[in-house]
Short mmCIF file of C-alpha atoms in Angstrom, two decimals:
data_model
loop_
_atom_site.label_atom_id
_atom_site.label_comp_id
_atom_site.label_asym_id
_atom_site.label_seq_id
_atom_site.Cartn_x
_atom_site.Cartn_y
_atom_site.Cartn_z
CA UNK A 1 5.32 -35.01 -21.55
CA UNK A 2 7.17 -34.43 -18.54
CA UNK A 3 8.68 -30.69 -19.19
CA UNK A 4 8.19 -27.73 -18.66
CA UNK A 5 11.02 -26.71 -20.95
CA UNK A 6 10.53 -23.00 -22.23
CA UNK A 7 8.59 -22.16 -18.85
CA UNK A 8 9.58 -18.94 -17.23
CA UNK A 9 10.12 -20.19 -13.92
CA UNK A 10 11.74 -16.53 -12.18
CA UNK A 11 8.96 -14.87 -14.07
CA UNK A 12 5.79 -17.18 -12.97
CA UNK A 13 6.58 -18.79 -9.25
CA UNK A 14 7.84 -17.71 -6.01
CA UNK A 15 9.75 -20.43 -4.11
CA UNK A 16 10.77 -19.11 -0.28
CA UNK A 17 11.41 -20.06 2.86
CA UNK A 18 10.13 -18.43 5.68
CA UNK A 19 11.29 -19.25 9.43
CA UNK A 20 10.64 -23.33 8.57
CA UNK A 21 7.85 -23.00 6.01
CA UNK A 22 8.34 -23.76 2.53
CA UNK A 23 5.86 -21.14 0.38
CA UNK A 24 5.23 -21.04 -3.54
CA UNK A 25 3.22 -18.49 -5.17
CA UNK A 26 2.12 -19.50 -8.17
CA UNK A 27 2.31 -15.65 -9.71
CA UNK A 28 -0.57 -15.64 -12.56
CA UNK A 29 -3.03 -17.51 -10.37
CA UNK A 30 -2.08 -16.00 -7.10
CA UNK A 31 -2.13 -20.01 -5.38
CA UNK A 32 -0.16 -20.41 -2.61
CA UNK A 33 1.22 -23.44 -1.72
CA UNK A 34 2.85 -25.12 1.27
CA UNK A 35 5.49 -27.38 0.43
CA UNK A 36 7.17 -29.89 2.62
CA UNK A 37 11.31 -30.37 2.14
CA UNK A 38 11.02 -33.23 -0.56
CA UNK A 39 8.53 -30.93 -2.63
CA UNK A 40 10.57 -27.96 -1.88
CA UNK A 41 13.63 -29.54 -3.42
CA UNK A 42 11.76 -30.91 -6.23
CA UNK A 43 10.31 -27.44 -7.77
CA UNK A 44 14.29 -25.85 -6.54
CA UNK A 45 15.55 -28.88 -8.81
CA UNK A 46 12.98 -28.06 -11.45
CA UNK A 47 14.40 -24.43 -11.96
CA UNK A 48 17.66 -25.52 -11.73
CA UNK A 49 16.77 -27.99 -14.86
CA UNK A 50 14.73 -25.71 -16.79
CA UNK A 51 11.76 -28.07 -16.14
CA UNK A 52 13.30 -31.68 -16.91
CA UNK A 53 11.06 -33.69 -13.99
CA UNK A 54 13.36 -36.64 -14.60
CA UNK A 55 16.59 -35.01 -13.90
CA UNK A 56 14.83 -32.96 -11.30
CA UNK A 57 13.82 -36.34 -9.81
CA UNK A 58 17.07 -38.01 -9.90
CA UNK A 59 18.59 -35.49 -7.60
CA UNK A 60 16.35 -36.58 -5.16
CA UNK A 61 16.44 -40.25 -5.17
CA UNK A 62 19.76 -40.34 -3.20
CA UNK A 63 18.04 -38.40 -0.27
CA UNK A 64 14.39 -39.17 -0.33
CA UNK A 65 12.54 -43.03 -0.88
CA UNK A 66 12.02 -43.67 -4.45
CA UNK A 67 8.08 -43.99 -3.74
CA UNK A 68 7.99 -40.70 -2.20
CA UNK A 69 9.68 -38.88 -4.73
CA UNK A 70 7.37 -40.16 -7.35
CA UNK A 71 4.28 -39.50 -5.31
CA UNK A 72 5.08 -35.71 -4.86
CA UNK A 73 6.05 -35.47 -8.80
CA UNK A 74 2.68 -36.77 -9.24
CA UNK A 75 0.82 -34.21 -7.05
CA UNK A 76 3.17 -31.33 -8.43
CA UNK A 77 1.78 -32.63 -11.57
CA UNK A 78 -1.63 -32.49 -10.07
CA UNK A 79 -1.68 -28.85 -9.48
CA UNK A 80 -0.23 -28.20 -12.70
CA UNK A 81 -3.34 -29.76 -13.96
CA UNK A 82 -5.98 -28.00 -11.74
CA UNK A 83 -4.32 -24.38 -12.81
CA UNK A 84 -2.88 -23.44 -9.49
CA UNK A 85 1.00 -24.13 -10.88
CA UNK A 86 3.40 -22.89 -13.90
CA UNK A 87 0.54 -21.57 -15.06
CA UNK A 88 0.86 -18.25 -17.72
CA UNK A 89 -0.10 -14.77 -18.08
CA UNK A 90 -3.91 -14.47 -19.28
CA UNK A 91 -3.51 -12.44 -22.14
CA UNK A 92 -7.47 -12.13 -22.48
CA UNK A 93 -7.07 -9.49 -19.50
CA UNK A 94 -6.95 -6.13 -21.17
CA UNK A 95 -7.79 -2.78 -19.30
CA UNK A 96 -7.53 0.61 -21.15
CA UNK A 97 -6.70 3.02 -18.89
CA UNK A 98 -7.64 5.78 -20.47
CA UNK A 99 -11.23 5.08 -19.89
CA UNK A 100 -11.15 5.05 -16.52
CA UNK A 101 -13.16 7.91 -14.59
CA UNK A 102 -12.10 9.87 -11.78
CA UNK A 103 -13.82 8.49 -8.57
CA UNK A 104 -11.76 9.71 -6.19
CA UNK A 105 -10.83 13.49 -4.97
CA UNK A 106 -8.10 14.69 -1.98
CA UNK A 107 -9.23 17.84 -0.69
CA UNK A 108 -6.13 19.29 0.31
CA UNK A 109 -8.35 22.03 2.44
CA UNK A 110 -5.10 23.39 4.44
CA UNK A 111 -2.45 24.34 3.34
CA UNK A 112 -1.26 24.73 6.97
CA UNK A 113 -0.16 22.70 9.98
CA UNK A 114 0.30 22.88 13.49
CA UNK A 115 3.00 20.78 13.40
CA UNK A 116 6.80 20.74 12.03
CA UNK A 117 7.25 17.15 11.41
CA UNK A 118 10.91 16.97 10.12
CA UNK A 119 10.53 14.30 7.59
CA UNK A 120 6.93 15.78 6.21
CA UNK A 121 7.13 15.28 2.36
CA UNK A 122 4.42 18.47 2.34
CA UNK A 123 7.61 20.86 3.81
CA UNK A 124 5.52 21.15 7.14
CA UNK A 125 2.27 21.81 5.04
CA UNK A 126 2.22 24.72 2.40
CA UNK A 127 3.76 21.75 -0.63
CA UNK A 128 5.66 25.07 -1.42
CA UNK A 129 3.10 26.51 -2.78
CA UNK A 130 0.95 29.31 -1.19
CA UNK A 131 -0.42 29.21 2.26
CA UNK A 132 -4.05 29.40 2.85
CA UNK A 133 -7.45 27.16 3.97
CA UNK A 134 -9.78 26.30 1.13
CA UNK A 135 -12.86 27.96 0.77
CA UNK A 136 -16.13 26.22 0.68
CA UNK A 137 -16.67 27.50 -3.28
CA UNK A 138 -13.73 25.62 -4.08
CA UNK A 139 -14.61 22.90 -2.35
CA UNK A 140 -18.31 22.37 -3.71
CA UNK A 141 -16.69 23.10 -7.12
CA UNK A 142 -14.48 20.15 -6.52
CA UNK A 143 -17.79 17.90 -5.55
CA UNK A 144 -19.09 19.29 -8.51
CA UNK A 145 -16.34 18.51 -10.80
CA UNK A 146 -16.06 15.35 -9.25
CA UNK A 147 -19.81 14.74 -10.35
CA UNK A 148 -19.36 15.70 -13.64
CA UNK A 149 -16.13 13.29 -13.91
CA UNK A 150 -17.86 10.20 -12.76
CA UNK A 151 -21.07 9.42 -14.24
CA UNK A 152 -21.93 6.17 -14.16
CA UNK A 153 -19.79 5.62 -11.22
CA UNK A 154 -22.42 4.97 -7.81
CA UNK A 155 -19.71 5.15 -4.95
CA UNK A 156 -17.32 8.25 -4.73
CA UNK A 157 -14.58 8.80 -2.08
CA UNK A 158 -13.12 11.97 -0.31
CA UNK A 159 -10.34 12.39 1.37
CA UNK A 160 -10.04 15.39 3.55
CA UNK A 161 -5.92 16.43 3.70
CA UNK A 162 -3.19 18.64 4.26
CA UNK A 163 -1.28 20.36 5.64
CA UNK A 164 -3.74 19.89 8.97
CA UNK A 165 -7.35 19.49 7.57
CA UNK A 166 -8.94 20.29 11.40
CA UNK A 167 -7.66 23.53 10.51
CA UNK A 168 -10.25 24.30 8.31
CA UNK A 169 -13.62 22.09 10.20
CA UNK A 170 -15.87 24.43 9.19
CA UNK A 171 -15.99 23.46 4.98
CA UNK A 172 -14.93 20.25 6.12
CA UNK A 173 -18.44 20.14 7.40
CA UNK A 174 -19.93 22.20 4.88
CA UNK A 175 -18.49 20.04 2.49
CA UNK A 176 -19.33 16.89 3.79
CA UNK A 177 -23.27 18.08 3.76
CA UNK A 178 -23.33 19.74 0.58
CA UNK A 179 -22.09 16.51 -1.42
CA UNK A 180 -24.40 14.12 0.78
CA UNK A 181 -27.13 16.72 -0.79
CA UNK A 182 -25.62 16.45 -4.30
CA UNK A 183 -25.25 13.06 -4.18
CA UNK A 184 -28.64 12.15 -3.20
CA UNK A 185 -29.48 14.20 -6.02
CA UNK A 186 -27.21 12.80 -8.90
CA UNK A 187 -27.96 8.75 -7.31
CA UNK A 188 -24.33 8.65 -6.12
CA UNK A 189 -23.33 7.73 -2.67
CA UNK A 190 -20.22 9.39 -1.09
CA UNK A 191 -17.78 7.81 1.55
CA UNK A 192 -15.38 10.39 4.00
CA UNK A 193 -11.89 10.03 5.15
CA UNK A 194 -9.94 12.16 7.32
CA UNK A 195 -6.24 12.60 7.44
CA UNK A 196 -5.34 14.24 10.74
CA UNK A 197 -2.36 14.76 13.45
CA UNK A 198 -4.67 14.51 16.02
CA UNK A 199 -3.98 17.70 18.15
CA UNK A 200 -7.12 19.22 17.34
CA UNK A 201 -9.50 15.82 17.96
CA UNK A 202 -11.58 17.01 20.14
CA UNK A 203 -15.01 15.43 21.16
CA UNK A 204 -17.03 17.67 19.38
CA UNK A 205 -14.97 16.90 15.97
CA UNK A 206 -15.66 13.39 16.88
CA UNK A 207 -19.02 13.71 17.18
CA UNK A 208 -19.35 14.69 13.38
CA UNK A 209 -16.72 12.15 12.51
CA UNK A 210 -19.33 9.46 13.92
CA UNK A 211 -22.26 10.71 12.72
CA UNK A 212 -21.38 11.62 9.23
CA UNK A 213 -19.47 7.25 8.80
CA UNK A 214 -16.32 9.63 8.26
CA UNK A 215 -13.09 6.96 8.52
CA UNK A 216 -9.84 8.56 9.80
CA UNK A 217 -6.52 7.73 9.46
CA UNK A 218 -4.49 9.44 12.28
CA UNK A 219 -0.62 9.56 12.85
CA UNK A 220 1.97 8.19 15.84
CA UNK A 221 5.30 7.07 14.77
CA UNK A 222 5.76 4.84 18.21
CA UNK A 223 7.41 5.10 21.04
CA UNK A 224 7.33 8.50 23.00
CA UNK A 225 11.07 9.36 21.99
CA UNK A 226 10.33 7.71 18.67
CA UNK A 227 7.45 10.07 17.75
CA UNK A 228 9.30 13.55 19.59
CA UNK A 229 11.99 12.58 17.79
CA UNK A 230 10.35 13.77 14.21
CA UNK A 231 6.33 14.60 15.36
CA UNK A 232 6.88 17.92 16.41
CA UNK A 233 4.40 20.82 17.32
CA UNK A 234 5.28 24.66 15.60
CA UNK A 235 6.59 25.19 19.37
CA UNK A 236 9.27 22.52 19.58
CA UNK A 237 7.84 20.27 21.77
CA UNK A 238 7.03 16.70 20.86
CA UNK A 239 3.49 15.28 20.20
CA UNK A 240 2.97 12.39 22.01
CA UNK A 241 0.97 13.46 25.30
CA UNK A 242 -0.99 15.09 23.47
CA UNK A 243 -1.83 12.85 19.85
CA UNK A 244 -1.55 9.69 21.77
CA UNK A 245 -4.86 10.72 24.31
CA UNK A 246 -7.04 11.64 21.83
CA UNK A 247 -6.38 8.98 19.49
CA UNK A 248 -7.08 6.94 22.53
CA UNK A 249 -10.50 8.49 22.59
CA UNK A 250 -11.50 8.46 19.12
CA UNK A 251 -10.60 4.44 18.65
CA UNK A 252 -13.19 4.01 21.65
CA UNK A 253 -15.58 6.11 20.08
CA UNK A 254 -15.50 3.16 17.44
CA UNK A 255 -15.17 4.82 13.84
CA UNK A 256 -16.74 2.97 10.55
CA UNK A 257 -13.16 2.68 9.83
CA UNK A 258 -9.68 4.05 11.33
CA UNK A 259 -5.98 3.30 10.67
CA UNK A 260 -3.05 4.94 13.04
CA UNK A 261 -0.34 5.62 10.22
CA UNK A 262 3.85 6.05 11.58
CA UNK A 263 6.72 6.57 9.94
CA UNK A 264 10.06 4.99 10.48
CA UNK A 265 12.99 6.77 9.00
CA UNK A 266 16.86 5.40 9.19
CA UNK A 267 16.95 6.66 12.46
CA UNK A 268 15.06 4.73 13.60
CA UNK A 269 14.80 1.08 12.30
CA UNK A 270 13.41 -0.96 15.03
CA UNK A 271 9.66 -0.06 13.93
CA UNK A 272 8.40 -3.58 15.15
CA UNK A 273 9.21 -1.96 18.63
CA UNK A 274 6.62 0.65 17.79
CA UNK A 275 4.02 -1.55 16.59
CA UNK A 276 4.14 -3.70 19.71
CA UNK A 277 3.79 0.35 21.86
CA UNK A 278 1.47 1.37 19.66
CA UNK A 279 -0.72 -2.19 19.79
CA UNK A 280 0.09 -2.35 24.02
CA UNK A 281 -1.68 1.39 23.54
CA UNK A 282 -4.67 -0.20 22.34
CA UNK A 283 -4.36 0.56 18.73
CA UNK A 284 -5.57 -2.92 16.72
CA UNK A 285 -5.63 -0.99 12.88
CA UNK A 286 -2.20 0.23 12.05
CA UNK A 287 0.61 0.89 9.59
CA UNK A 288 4.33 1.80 9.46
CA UNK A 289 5.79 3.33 6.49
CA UNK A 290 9.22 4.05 5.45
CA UNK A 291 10.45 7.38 4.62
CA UNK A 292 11.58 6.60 1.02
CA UNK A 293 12.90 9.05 -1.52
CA UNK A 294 16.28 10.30 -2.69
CA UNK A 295 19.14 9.43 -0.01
CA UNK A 296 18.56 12.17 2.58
CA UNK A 297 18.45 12.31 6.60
CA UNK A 298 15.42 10.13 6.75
CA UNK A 299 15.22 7.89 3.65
CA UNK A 300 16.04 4.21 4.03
CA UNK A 301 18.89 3.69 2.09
CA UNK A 302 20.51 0.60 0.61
CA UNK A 303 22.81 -0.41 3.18
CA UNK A 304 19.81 -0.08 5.55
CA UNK A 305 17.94 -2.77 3.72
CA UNK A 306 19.45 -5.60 5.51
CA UNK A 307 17.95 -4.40 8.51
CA UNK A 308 14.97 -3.43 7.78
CA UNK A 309 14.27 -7.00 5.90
CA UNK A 310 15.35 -8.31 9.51
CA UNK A 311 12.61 -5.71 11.46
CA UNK A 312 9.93 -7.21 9.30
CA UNK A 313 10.26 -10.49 10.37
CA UNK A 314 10.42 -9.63 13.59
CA UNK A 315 6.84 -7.52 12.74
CA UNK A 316 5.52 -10.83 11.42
CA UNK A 317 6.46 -12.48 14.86
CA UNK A 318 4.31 -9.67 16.76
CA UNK A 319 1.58 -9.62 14.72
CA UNK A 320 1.44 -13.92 15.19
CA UNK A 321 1.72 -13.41 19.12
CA UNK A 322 -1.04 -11.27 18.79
CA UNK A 323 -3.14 -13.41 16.62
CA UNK A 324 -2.29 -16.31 18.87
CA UNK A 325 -3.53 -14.68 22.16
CA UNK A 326 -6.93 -13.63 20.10
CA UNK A 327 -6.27 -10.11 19.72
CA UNK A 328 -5.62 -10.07 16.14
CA UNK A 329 -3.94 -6.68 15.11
CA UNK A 330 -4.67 -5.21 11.80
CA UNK A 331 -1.73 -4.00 9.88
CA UNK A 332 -2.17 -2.76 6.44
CA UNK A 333 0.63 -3.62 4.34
CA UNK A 334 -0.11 -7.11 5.53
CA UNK A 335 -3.81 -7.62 4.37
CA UNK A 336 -4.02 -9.60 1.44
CA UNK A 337 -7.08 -11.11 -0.15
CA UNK A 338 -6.16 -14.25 -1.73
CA UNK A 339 -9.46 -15.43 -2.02
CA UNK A 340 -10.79 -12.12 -4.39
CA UNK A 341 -7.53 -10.14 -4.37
CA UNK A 342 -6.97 -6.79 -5.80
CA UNK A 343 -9.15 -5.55 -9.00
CA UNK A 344 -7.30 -5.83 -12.09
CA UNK A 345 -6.43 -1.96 -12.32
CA UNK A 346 -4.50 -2.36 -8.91
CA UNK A 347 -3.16 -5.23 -10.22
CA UNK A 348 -1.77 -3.34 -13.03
CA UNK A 349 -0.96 -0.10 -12.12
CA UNK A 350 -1.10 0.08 -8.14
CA UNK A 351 -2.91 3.11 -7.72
CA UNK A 352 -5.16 5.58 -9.82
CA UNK A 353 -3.67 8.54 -9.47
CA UNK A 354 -3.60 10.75 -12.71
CA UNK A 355 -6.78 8.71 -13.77
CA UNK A 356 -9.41 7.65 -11.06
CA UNK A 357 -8.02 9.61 -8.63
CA UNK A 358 -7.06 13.03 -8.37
CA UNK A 359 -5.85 16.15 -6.01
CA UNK A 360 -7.16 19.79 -5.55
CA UNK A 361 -5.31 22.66 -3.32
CA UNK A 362 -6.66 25.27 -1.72
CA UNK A 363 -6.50 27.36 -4.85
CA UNK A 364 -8.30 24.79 -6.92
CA UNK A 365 -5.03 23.99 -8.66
CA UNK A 366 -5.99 20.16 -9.97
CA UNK A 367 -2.37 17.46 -9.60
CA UNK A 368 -2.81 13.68 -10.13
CA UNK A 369 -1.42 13.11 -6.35
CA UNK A 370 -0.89 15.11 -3.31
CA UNK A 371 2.93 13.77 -3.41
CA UNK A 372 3.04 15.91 -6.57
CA UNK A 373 1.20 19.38 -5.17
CA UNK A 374 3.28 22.13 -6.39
CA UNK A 375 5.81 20.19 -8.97
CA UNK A 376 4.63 22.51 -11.59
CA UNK A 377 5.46 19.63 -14.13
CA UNK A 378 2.70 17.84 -12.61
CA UNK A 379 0.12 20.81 -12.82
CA UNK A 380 -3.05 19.62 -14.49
CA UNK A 381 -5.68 22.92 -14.41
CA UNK A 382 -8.00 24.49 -12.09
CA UNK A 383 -11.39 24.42 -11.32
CA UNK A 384 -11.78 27.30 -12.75
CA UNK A 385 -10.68 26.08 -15.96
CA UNK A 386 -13.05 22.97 -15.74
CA UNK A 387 -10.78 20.75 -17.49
CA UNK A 388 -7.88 18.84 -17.15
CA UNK A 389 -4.79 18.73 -18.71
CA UNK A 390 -4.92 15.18 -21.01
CA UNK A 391 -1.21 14.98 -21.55
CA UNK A 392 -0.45 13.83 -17.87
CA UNK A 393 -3.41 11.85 -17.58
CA UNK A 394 -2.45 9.91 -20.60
CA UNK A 395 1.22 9.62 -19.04
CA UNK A 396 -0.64 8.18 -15.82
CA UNK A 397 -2.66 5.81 -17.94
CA UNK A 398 0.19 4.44 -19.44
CA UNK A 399 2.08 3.87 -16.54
CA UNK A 400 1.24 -0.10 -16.08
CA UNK A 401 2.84 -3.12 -15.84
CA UNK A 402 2.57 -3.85 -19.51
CA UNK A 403 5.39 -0.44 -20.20
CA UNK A 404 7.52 -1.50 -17.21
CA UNK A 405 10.33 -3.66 -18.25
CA UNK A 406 11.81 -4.18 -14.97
CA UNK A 407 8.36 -5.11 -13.60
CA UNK A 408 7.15 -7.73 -16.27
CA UNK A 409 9.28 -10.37 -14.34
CA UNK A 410 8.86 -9.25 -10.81
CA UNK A 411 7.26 -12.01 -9.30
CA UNK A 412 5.52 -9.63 -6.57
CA UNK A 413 4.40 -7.40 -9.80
CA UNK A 414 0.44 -8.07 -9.03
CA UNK A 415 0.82 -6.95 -5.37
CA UNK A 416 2.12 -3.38 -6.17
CA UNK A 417 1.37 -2.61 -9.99
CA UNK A 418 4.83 -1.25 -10.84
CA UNK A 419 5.15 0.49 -7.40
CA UNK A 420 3.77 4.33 -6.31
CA UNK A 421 4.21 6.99 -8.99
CA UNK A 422 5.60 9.40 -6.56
CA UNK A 423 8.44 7.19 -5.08
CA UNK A 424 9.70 6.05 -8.51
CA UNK A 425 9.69 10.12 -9.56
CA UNK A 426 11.58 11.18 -6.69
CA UNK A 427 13.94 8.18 -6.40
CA UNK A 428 14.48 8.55 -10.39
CA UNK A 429 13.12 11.32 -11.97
CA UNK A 430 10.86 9.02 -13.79
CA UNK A 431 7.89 7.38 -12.84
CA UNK A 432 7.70 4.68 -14.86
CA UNK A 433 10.92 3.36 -13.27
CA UNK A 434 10.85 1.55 -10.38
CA UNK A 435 12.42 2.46 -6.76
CA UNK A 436 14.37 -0.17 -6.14
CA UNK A 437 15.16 0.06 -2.55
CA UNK A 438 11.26 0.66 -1.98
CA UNK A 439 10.78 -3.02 -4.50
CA UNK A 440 12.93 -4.64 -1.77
CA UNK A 441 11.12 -3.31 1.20
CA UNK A 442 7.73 -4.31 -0.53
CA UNK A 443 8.91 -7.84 -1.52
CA UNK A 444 9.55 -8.89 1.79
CA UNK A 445 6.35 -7.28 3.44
CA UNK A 446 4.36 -9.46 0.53
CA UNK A 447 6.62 -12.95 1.64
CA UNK A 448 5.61 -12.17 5.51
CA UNK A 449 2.13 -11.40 4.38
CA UNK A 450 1.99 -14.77 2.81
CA UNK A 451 3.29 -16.29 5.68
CA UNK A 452 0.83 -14.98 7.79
CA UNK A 453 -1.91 -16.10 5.71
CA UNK A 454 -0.36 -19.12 5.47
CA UNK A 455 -0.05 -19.49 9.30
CA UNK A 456 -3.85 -18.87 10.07
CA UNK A 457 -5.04 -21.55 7.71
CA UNK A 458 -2.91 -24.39 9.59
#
C-alpha cells in the first residue's frame, strides 16, 4: 500500500536545493513543491529505496521525532493523492505534428548589415548566400503564402530580420500595410516584430514602430567593453554610444512589447554583470544568450559550464534584489507560467520551426529557420514554386520528445521540447540529438526560474 515500487523516480520528479530552499517538481503535473529538511530527506530516502516509505521512514527516525516523521509521510501521501506527486505521463495527450499549419513567417528582408559582429551566426549578414534587400513582391508573396498556409488560423505573426532589417524600411512598411489590408480581408489579424541593432532607430522609425503595435527586440551585450568587444560597426568601432541612446529612446517611447537581447560568449562569462548595466541603464525586459555551437572562439564549452552554472545564480540574486526594491526586471529565460504553462506543442517539440513556423530570404528561398538560411540541406522551395518541400517538414514534425531517447527522461524535458533544432544540428550534425552542453545551461536557468517563482509566492 505503501510503495511506489516500479515508479520512475529520475524520470518523474525533480528534487534540488537551491541557496536553502528545498524544491520538487513534480515533472508530469508541473507542481512545485517546497519542502522543509525532514520532507526533503524523506522523498531523497524514497529514491534511494525505490519507493519503500517504511525503510524510507526508518532512516529518519534517528534524526527527526517519530510524530513528525509520520505526519510528513502522511502529507507526502496527501499530494500523491490530490495528483500533484509521482504522478505519470498522460498518455491520452497525442499531437500529430504533421497537421500543424504554418502561422508564423521571418522575413529575412536584408541580407545586409551595418555591423560586423564577430560571433554573428548570419557571417555578418549575407547567411552565405547572396547579398541583396527583399523586394516588396517577395514580400507580399510571402503574406500571401502565409495566407494560403494558415486557414483557419485567426492570429499570424511576422518577424522582420536579417542581416539589418532597417536597411530595407521602406517594404518593411509596405509590408506591414499590405498584410493589415489582406488580413482584414481574409478575417485574420497580424502581429509585427522587429529584430534590429539599433543604429538606424531613429524617431521617425519609431514613430511607425508605435503606431503600427510593432514589438522589437533590440541587441546590447552589456557593459561598454563587453558589447565593443564583439558589437562592432563595418568601420571598426564599437556600438555602444551609439545602440545604447537610442534604445534608451525607444523603451521610453513605450512599445506594445520590447526585449533587449545580448550575447555572452566564453570571453566573457560574467553576464550577470551585464544584466545589472544593462537594468542600471533602464532596460526592465531583457535576455542573455550563450553563444552555443561547435567548440570555437565564442562557444561555451564544457569546461566553461562550471562557471556559467555559478553566473546564473548570481543572475537569480539580481533579478531578487530587483524584485525586492519593486522594480521587477523581466528576463526571458526566466518566465515561466506554472499556472497555464506552455501549449502542448512547446511542450513537445520546443519550437515550430519546419512546421508552424517558417523562413523566407530575400530571394524567396523558403528554410524551416533562419539558423538554417543557406544550408542547402535545409532548402525547402521558393515562392515562386508555391510549395514546400514535405520531406523536411515531415523530419521537423517528427522531431519531438516522443523520438528523443535521451530526452524521454530529462526531467526539464517539458520546459524545452528536446532543445532548438539548430543547436542540436550544429553541435551534432543531427537534430534530433540533443546539445548537451546547451541541456546543462538550460537545466539550471529552469531550477533558478523555479526558485524565483518560488520566492515571490512566500
Amino acid at each position: 500500500m505503501f510503495e511506489l515500487v516500479n515508479y520512475d523516480f529520475s524520470t518523474n520528479i525533480h528534487l534540488y536545493k537551491f541557496k536553502e530552499t528545498n524544491i520538487l517538481l513534480d515533472v508530469n503535473s508541473g507542481a512545485v513543491h517546497i519542502l522543509d529538511d525532514l520532507a526533503a530527506r524523506l522523498i531523497y530516502n524514497l529514491v534511494k529505496y525505490q519507493g519503500d516509505f517504511y525503510r524510507a521512514m526508518e532512516d529518519c527516525f534517528g534524526l527527526y521525532d517519530m510524530d513528525e516523521v509520520t505526519e510528513t509521510v502522511y502529507e507526502i501521501l496527501g499530494l500523491w493523492e490530490d495528483g500533484s506527486l509521482f504522478t505519470e505521463k498522460d498518455e491520452s495527450f497525442v499531437l500529430d505534428f504533421s497537421r500543424l499549419q504554418i502561422k508564423a513567417l521571418c522575413l529575412n528582408v536584408a541580407h545586409l548589415c551595418n555591423m560586423k559582429c564577430e560571433y554573428c551566426f548570419a557571417s555578418q549578414g549575407d547567411f552565405n548566400t547572396k547579398k541583396g534587400l527583399m523586394s516588396i513582391e517577395v514580400a507580399q508573396n510571402a503574406i500571401d503564402f502565409l495566407l494560403a498556409q494558415s486557414q483557419g488560423r485567426r492570429f499570424l505573426e511576422v518577424d522582420f530580420f536579417g542581416g539589418e532589417p532597417l536597411l530595407n524600411m521602406s517594404v518593411i512598411e509596405q509590408t506591414v500595410h499590405y498584410a493589415r489590408r489582406r488580413g482584414a480581408e481574409t478575417g485574420q489579424q497580424f502581429n509585427f516584430t522587429l529584430t534590429t541593432n539599433g543604429v538606424l532607430l531613429t524617431d521617425v522609425i519609431m514613430d511607425f514602430i508605435i503606431a503600427n503595435d510593432i514589438s522589437i527586440i533590440l541587441s546590447l551585450d552589456g557593459r561598454r567593453e563587453v558589447n565593443d568587444r564583439h558589437r562592432i560597426l563595418n568601420n571598426g568601432q564599437g556600438s555602444y554610444d551609439i545602440v545604447l541612446p537610442h534604445i534608451k529612446k525607444a523603451i521610453a517611447r513605450n512599445p506594445i512589447s520590447y526585449y533587449v537581447r545580448g550575447t555572452f560568449t566564453r570571453n566573457n562569462l560574467a553576464f550577470s554583470q551585464d544584466v545589472q548595466h544593462m537594468a542600471e541603464q533602464g532596460i526592465k525586459s531583457l535576455s542573455m544568450e550563450p553563444a552555443v555551437g561547435p567548440d570555437g572562439e565564442f562557444s561555451i564549452r564544457r569546461e566553461d559550464l562550471p562557471e556559467v552554472l555559478k553566473e546564473y545564480e548570481k543572475l537569480t540574486e539580481v533579478l531578487i534584489n530587483y524584485y525586492d526594491d519593486g522594480h521587477p526586471l523581466e528576463f526571458f529565460h526566466f518566465n515561466l507560467d506554472l499556472q497555464k504553462g506552455p501549449c502542448l506543442a512547446k511542450r513537445m517539440t520546443g519550437c515550430g520551426a519546419g512546421t508552424e513556423y517558417l523562413v523566407i530570404t530575400p530571394e524567396g528561398d523558403i528554410y524551416p529557420c533562419h539558423q538554417f538560411v543557406g544550408h542547402s540541406e535545409f532548402y525547402m522551395g521558393n515562392l515562386q514554386e508555391n510549395h514546400i518541400d514535405e520531406n523536411i517538414g515531415k523530419i521537423f514534425a517528427a522531431n519531438h520528445l516522443e523520438n528523443k531517447t535521451e530526452c524521454t527522461r530529462c526531467w526539464a524535458r517539458y520546459f524545452c521540447g528536446g532543445g532548438c533544432h539548430a543547436n542540436n544540428y550544429f553541435r551534432n550534425q543531427d537534430i534530433s540529438m540533443p546539445d548537451e552542453i546547451s541541456c546543462e545551461m538550460h537545466k539550471k536557468r529552469v531550477e533558478a526560474a523555479l526558485y524565483m517563482e518560488v520566492y515571490k509566492r512566500q
